[in-house]
XYZ file of N, CA and C in Angstrom:
294
model
N -13.616 -23.619 -106.762
C -14.551 -22.625 -106.199
C -14.104 -22.231 -104.790
N -14.254 -20.991 -104.301
C -13.878 -20.632 -103.036
C -14.915 -20.774 -101.975
N -14.562 -20.865 -100.756
C -15.477 -21.174 -99.597
C -15.886 -19.640 -99.293
N -17.331 -19.191 -99.261
C -17.702 -17.760 -98.963
C -17.603 -17.652 -97.529
N -17.436 -18.603 -96.732
C -17.322 -18.372 -95.191
C -15.941 -18.455 -94.556
N -15.034 -18.452 -95.506
C -13.549 -18.387 -95.259
C -13.140 -16.908 -95.241
N -12.342 -16.592 -94.346
C -11.632 -15.230 -94.395
C -10.106 -15.447 -94.741
N -9.806 -14.540 -95.415
C -8.210 -14.608 -95.738
C -7.483 -13.735 -94.663
N -7.116 -14.429 -93.874
C -6.215 -13.542 -92.684
C -4.919 -12.869 -93.222
N -4.596 -13.125 -94.147
C -3.327 -12.580 -94.834
C -3.626 -11.129 -94.992
N -4.828 -10.631 -95.227
C -5.179 -9.374 -95.611
C -5.302 -8.505 -94.327
N -5.605 -8.937 -93.100
C -5.713 -8.245 -91.930
C -4.535 -7.813 -91.233
N -4.470 -6.726 -90.844
C -3.359 -6.101 -90.120
C -3.612 -5.473 -88.756
N -2.819 -5.622 -88.141
C -3.028 -4.993 -86.455
C -2.135 -3.766 -86.417
N -2.753 -2.879 -85.693
C -2.004 -1.652 -85.429
C -2.167 -1.332 -83.887
N -1.041 -0.794 -83.310
C -1.054 -0.380 -81.844
C -2.053 0.678 -81.644
N -2.648 0.687 -80.517
C -3.552 1.659 -80.244
C -2.711 2.878 -79.682
N -3.161 4.120 -80.190
C -2.365 5.246 -79.863
C -2.702 5.793 -78.573
N -1.676 5.830 -77.487
C -2.147 6.202 -76.303
C -1.305 7.492 -75.669
N -0.929 8.357 -76.589
C -0.415 9.538 -76.428
C -1.447 10.379 -75.653
N -0.934 11.205 -74.584
C -2.092 12.155 -73.967
C -2.941 12.994 -74.738
N -2.230 13.571 -75.754
C -2.926 14.550 -76.679
C -3.657 13.799 -77.521
N -3.338 12.698 -78.146
C -4.286 12.040 -78.951
C -5.415 11.513 -78.319
N -5.405 11.029 -77.070
C -6.352 10.617 -76.279
C -7.490 11.791 -76.098
N -6.866 12.693 -75.607
C -7.689 14.145 -75.519
C -8.369 14.635 -76.652
N -7.789 14.640 -77.776
C -8.246 14.955 -78.875
C -9.597 14.000 -79.380
N -9.319 12.491 -79.209
C -10.475 11.657 -79.466
C -11.606 11.946 -78.711
N -11.260 12.152 -77.227
C -12.370 12.512 -76.220
C -13.209 13.625 -76.640
N -12.502 14.793 -77.160
C -13.221 15.903 -77.433
C -14.155 15.697 -78.724
N -13.584 14.897 -79.551
C -14.236 14.501 -80.879
C -15.589 13.811 -80.370
N -15.301 12.805 -79.600
C -16.490 12.049 -79.094
C -17.488 12.747 -78.410
N -17.294 13.647 -77.592
C -17.993 14.370 -76.707
C -18.725 15.370 -77.854
N -18.145 15.783 -78.785
C -18.749 16.775 -79.741
C -20.074 15.976 -80.594
N -19.869 14.612 -80.534
C -20.772 13.676 -81.420
C -21.817 13.222 -80.310
N -21.738 13.617 -78.951
C -22.764 13.153 -78.197
C -22.378 11.886 -77.334
N -21.120 11.428 -77.579
C -20.610 10.243 -76.718
C -20.188 10.797 -75.306
N -20.601 10.253 -74.242
C -20.010 10.779 -72.888
C -19.540 9.431 -72.312
N -18.622 9.714 -71.316
C -17.988 8.629 -70.613
C -18.988 8.047 -69.630
N -19.309 6.635 -69.636
C -20.111 6.010 -68.821
C -19.512 5.146 -67.872
N -18.205 5.212 -67.738
C -17.540 4.515 -66.749
C -17.858 4.933 -65.257
N -18.031 4.070 -64.179
C -18.381 4.410 -63.044
C -17.460 5.453 -62.580
N -17.854 6.403 -61.762
C -17.020 7.632 -61.422
C -16.366 7.202 -59.940
N -17.126 6.353 -59.331
C -16.342 5.909 -57.911
C -16.893 4.373 -57.694
N -16.142 3.716 -56.923
C -16.379 2.453 -56.541
C -17.702 2.191 -56.067
N -18.561 1.167 -56.645
C -19.967 0.921 -55.943
C -19.577 0.039 -54.930
N -20.835 0.038 -54.233
C -20.951 -0.999 -53.235
C -20.775 -0.364 -51.769
N -20.543 -1.307 -50.697
C -20.318 -0.898 -49.539
C -19.017 -0.321 -49.176
N -18.929 0.890 -48.411
C -17.714 1.549 -48.310
C -16.790 0.702 -47.205
N -15.574 0.768 -47.356
C -14.775 -0.085 -46.529
C -14.738 0.355 -45.131
N -14.552 -0.514 -44.284
C -14.656 -0.261 -42.708
C -13.305 0.087 -42.143
N -13.304 1.067 -41.445
C -11.881 1.383 -40.824
C -11.617 0.379 -39.729
N -12.431 -0.592 -39.218
C -11.993 -1.641 -38.517
C -11.756 -2.895 -39.379
N -10.515 -3.022 -39.776
C -10.023 -4.297 -40.409
C -9.527 -5.248 -39.847
N -8.837 -4.851 -38.605
C -8.210 -5.886 -37.919
C -9.193 -6.933 -37.058
N -8.865 -8.150 -37.168
C -9.785 -8.900 -36.437
C -8.917 -9.743 -35.456
N -9.565 -10.013 -34.192
C -9.019 -10.802 -33.000
C -9.882 -11.974 -33.008
N -9.288 -13.090 -32.802
C -10.023 -14.212 -32.754
C -9.653 -14.910 -31.444
N -10.273 -14.308 -30.232
C -9.975 -14.822 -28.821
C -10.877 -15.924 -28.578
N -10.170 -16.953 -28.032
C -10.776 -18.052 -27.543
C -11.014 -17.937 -25.909
N -12.232 -17.738 -25.347
C -12.368 -17.560 -23.989
C -13.300 -18.615 -23.471
N -13.317 -18.700 -22.111
C -14.315 -19.676 -21.532
C -15.748 -19.182 -21.719
N -16.635 -20.228 -21.791
C -18.008 -20.012 -22.077
C -18.702 -18.985 -21.345
N -18.268 -18.816 -20.101
C -18.955 -17.823 -19.078
C -18.586 -16.446 -19.513
N -17.358 -16.424 -19.853
C -16.675 -14.999 -20.135
C -17.251 -14.544 -21.568
N -17.517 -15.468 -22.510
C -18.152 -15.298 -23.705
C -19.437 -14.781 -23.580
N -20.330 -15.385 -22.647
C -21.619 -15.084 -22.478
C -21.630 -13.622 -21.815
N -20.813 -13.397 -20.932
C -20.850 -12.137 -20.148
C -20.538 -11.025 -21.142
N -19.463 -11.139 -22.147
C -19.250 -9.832 -23.065
C -20.327 -9.815 -23.960
N -20.948 -10.938 -24.517
C -22.046 -10.847 -25.343
C -23.282 -10.273 -24.718
N -23.688 -10.444 -23.405
C -24.516 -9.780 -22.661
C -24.344 -8.186 -22.279
N -23.259 -8.069 -22.197
C -22.888 -6.468 -22.073
C -22.918 -5.856 -23.271
N -22.450 -6.370 -24.267
C -22.542 -5.618 -25.689
C -24.001 -5.389 -25.956
N -24.829 -6.460 -26.009
C -26.435 -6.220 -26.109
C -26.767 -5.336 -25.099
N -26.580 -5.113 -24.072
C -27.155 -4.394 -22.965
C -26.819 -2.732 -23.515
N -25.513 -2.729 -23.778
C -24.995 -1.222 -24.213
C -25.359 -0.932 -25.872
N -25.860 -1.905 -26.417
C -26.096 -1.761 -27.799
C -25.016 -1.385 -28.832
N -23.804 -2.101 -28.605
C -22.628 -1.967 -29.196
C -22.224 -3.409 -29.717
N -21.008 -3.382 -30.637
C -20.541 -4.464 -30.938
C -19.365 -5.082 -30.032
N -19.444 -6.493 -30.064
C -18.363 -6.935 -29.140
C -16.811 -6.248 -29.236
N -16.560 -5.974 -30.495
C -15.275 -5.394 -30.853
C -15.088 -4.166 -29.982
N -16.082 -3.247 -29.930
C -16.088 -2.055 -29.273
C -15.668 -2.271 -27.815
N -16.334 -3.240 -27.199
C -15.812 -3.564 -25.782
C -14.502 -3.900 -25.679
N -13.897 -4.852 -26.754
C -12.581 -5.105 -26.652
C -11.590 -3.901 -26.862
N -11.968 -2.872 -27.717
C -11.153 -1.697 -27.894
C -11.187 -0.930 -26.523
N -12.347 -0.757 -25.818
C -12.307 -0.105 -24.688
C -11.603 -0.776 -23.518
N -11.781 -2.089 -23.566
C -10.941 -2.611 -22.513
C -9.571 -2.749 -22.735
N -9.030 -2.626 -24.014
C -7.493 -2.550 -24.338
C -7.265 -1.140 -23.994
N -7.905 -0.140 -24.260
C -7.633 1.209 -23.857
C -7.488 1.461 -22.365
N -8.270 0.840 -21.545
C -8.074 0.816 -20.101
C -6.894 0.210 -19.671
N -6.578 -1.030 -20.261
C -5.385 -1.788 -19.922
C -4.154 -0.835 -20.203
N -4.096 -0.335 -21.270
C -2.939 0.699 -21.647
C -2.912 1.725 -20.714
N -3.971 2.319 -20.364
C -3.796 3.562 -19.518
C -3.539 3.051 -18.035
N -3.851 1.874 -17.630
C -3.550 1.352 -16.223
C -2.062 0.885 -16.091
N -1.605 0.568 -17.197
C -0.076 0.146 -17.178
C 0.909 1.071 -17.729
N 0.369 2.295 -17.954
C 1.207 3.432 -18.472
C 1.915 3.122 -19.711
N 1.164 2.529 -20.687
C 1.654 2.045 -21.993
C 1.417 3.333 -22.895
N 0.731 4.323 -22.838
C 0.553 5.267 -23.621
C -0.510 4.915 -24.842
N -0.346 5.779 -25.901
C -1.112 5.453 -27.103
C -0.273 4.682 -28.050
């Protein structure tokens, strides 16, 4: 007696998926004609990447850290903005250009 829950793998065949551009276009058109639409996300979700990706981990004396933090809070900017401005001033004073 044969087991009804057993599958004969000898009868299964594998075929490579057709990836030719004209074939894919034909299949897409047929799918759209039957009401199937592409649901893949059109653009990346989530937070957009920041243009400020470089990080500087400067160790400074505690009083310098407190002064930088206080100035950033007073002006309503991030500490990194202060560092960028200070670096621009340094380059200008020393003739380093851009």
